[in-house]
Short mmCIF file of C-alpha atoms in Angstrom, two decimals:
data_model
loop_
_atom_site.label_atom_id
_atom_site.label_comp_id
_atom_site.label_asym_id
_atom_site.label_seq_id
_atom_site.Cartn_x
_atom_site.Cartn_y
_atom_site.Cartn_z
CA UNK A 1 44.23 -36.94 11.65
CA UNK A 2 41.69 -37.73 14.28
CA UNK A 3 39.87 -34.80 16.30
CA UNK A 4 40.81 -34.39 19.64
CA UNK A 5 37.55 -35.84 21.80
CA UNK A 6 38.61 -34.83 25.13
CA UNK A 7 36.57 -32.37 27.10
CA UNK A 8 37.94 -28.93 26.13
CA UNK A 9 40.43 -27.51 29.03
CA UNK A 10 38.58 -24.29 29.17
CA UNK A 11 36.60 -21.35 26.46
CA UNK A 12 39.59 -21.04 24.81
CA UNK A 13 40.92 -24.22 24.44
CA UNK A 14 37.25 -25.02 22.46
CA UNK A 15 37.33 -21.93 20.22
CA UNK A 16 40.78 -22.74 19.36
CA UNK A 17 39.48 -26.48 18.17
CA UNK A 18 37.02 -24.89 16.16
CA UNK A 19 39.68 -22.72 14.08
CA UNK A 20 42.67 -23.94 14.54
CA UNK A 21 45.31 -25.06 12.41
CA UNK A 22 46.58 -23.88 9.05
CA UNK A 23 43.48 -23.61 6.50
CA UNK A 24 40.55 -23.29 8.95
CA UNK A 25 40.74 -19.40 9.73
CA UNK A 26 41.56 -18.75 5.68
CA UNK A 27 38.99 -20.90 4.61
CA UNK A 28 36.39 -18.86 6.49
CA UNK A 29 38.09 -15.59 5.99
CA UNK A 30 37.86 -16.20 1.98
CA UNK A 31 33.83 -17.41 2.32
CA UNK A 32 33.32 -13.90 4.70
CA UNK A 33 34.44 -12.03 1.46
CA UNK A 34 33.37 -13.84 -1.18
CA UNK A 35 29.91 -15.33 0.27
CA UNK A 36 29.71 -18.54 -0.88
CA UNK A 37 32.28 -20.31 -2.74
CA UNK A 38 33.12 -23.85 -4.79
CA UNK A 39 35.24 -26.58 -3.56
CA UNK A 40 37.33 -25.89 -6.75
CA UNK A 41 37.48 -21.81 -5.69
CA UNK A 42 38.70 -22.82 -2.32
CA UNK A 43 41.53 -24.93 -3.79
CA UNK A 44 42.87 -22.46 -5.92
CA UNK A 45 42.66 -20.04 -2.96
CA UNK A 46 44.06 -22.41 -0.98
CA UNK A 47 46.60 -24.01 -3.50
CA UNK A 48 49.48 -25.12 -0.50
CA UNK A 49 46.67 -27.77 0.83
CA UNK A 50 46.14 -31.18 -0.29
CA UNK A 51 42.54 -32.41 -1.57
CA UNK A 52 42.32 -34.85 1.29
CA UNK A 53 43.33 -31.89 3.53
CA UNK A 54 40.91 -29.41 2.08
CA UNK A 55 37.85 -31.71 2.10
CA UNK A 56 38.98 -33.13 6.10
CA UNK A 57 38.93 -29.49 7.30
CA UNK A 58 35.68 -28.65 5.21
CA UNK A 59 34.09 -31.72 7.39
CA UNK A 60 35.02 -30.10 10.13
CA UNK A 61 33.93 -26.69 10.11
CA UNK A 62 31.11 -27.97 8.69
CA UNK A 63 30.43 -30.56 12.02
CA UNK A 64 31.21 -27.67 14.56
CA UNK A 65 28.54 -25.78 12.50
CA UNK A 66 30.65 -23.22 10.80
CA UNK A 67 30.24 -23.78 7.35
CA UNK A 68 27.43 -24.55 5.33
CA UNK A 69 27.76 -27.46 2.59
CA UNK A 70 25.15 -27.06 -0.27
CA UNK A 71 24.71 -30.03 -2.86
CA UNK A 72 23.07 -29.45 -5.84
CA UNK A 73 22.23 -32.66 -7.85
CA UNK A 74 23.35 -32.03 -11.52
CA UNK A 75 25.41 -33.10 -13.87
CA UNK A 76 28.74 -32.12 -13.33
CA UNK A 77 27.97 -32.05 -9.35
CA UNK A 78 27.89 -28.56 -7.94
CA UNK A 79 28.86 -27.99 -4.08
CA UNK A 80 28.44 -24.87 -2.50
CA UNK A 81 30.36 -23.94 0.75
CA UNK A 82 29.17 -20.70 3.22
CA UNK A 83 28.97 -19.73 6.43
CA UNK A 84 26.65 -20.15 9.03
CA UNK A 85 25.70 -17.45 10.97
CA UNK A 86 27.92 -19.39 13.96
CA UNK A 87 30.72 -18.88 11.36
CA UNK A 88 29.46 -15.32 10.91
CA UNK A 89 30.12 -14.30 14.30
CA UNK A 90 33.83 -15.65 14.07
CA UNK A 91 34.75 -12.92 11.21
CA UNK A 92 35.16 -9.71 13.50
CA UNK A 93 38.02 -11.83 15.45
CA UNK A 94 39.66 -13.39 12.64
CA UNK A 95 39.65 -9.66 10.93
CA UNK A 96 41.45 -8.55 14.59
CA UNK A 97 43.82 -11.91 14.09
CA UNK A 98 44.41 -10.72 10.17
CA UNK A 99 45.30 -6.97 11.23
CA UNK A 100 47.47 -8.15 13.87
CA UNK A 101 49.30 -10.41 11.13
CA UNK A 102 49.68 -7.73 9.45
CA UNK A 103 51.30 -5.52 11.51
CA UNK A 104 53.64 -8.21 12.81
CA UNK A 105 54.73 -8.97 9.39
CA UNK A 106 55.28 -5.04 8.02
CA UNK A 107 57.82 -5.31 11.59
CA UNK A 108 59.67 -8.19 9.59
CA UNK A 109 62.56 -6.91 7.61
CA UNK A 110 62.44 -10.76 5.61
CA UNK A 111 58.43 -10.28 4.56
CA UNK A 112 59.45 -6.08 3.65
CA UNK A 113 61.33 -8.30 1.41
CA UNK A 114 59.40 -10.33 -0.10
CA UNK A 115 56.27 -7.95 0.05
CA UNK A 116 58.18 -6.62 -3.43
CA UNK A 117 58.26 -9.73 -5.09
CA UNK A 118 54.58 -9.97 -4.49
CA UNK A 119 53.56 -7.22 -6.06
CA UNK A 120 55.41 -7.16 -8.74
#
């Protein structure tokens, strides 16, 4: 999947390219409450993504300056993943996106529904 190149239309056209799509918004949701996480804590927290998925949107936050990738050189290798403080400043809006979600979805009679499966 190649990243769109084209000027951006207008403010909210870029932010949108920033955080769009299905995994970029979690994936710096989960490193706002958990700090700084592994590639292997990510993919368990985001089991419905592939690897090659995972690791293309990683680039990418990480090239718009969202994310911070940390190698350490050891044996096994150790990559960290956090946010910048660019990333930072995207977590009061996401949190307004999330409590929006979730008010939208407490409407639904089919996620009332499975909202007991879940916790059970």
């Amino acid at each position: 999947m190649k990243k769109d190149k084209t000027a951006p239309v207008c403010s909210v056209d870029y932010a949108f390219r920033r955080i769009g799509g299905k995994y970029k918004g979690r994936i710096l949701w989960y490193l706002h409450k958990d700090s700084v996480l592994r590639y292997g804590e990510l993919r368990k927290k985001l089991s419905d993504s592939t690897t090659k998925m995972l690791t293309q949107t990683l680039r990418e936050l990480e090239e718009d300056g969202l994310v911070h990738r940390e190698v350490y050189h050891e044996v096994p290798p150790k990559v960290e993943y956090s946010l910048t403080e660019m990333g930072k400043e995207l977590i009061p809006f996401i949190d307004h996106l999330r409590q929006w979600g979730e008010k939208q979805m407490a409407k639904s009679e089919e996620f009332s529904k499975n909202a007991c499966s879940l916790n059970n």
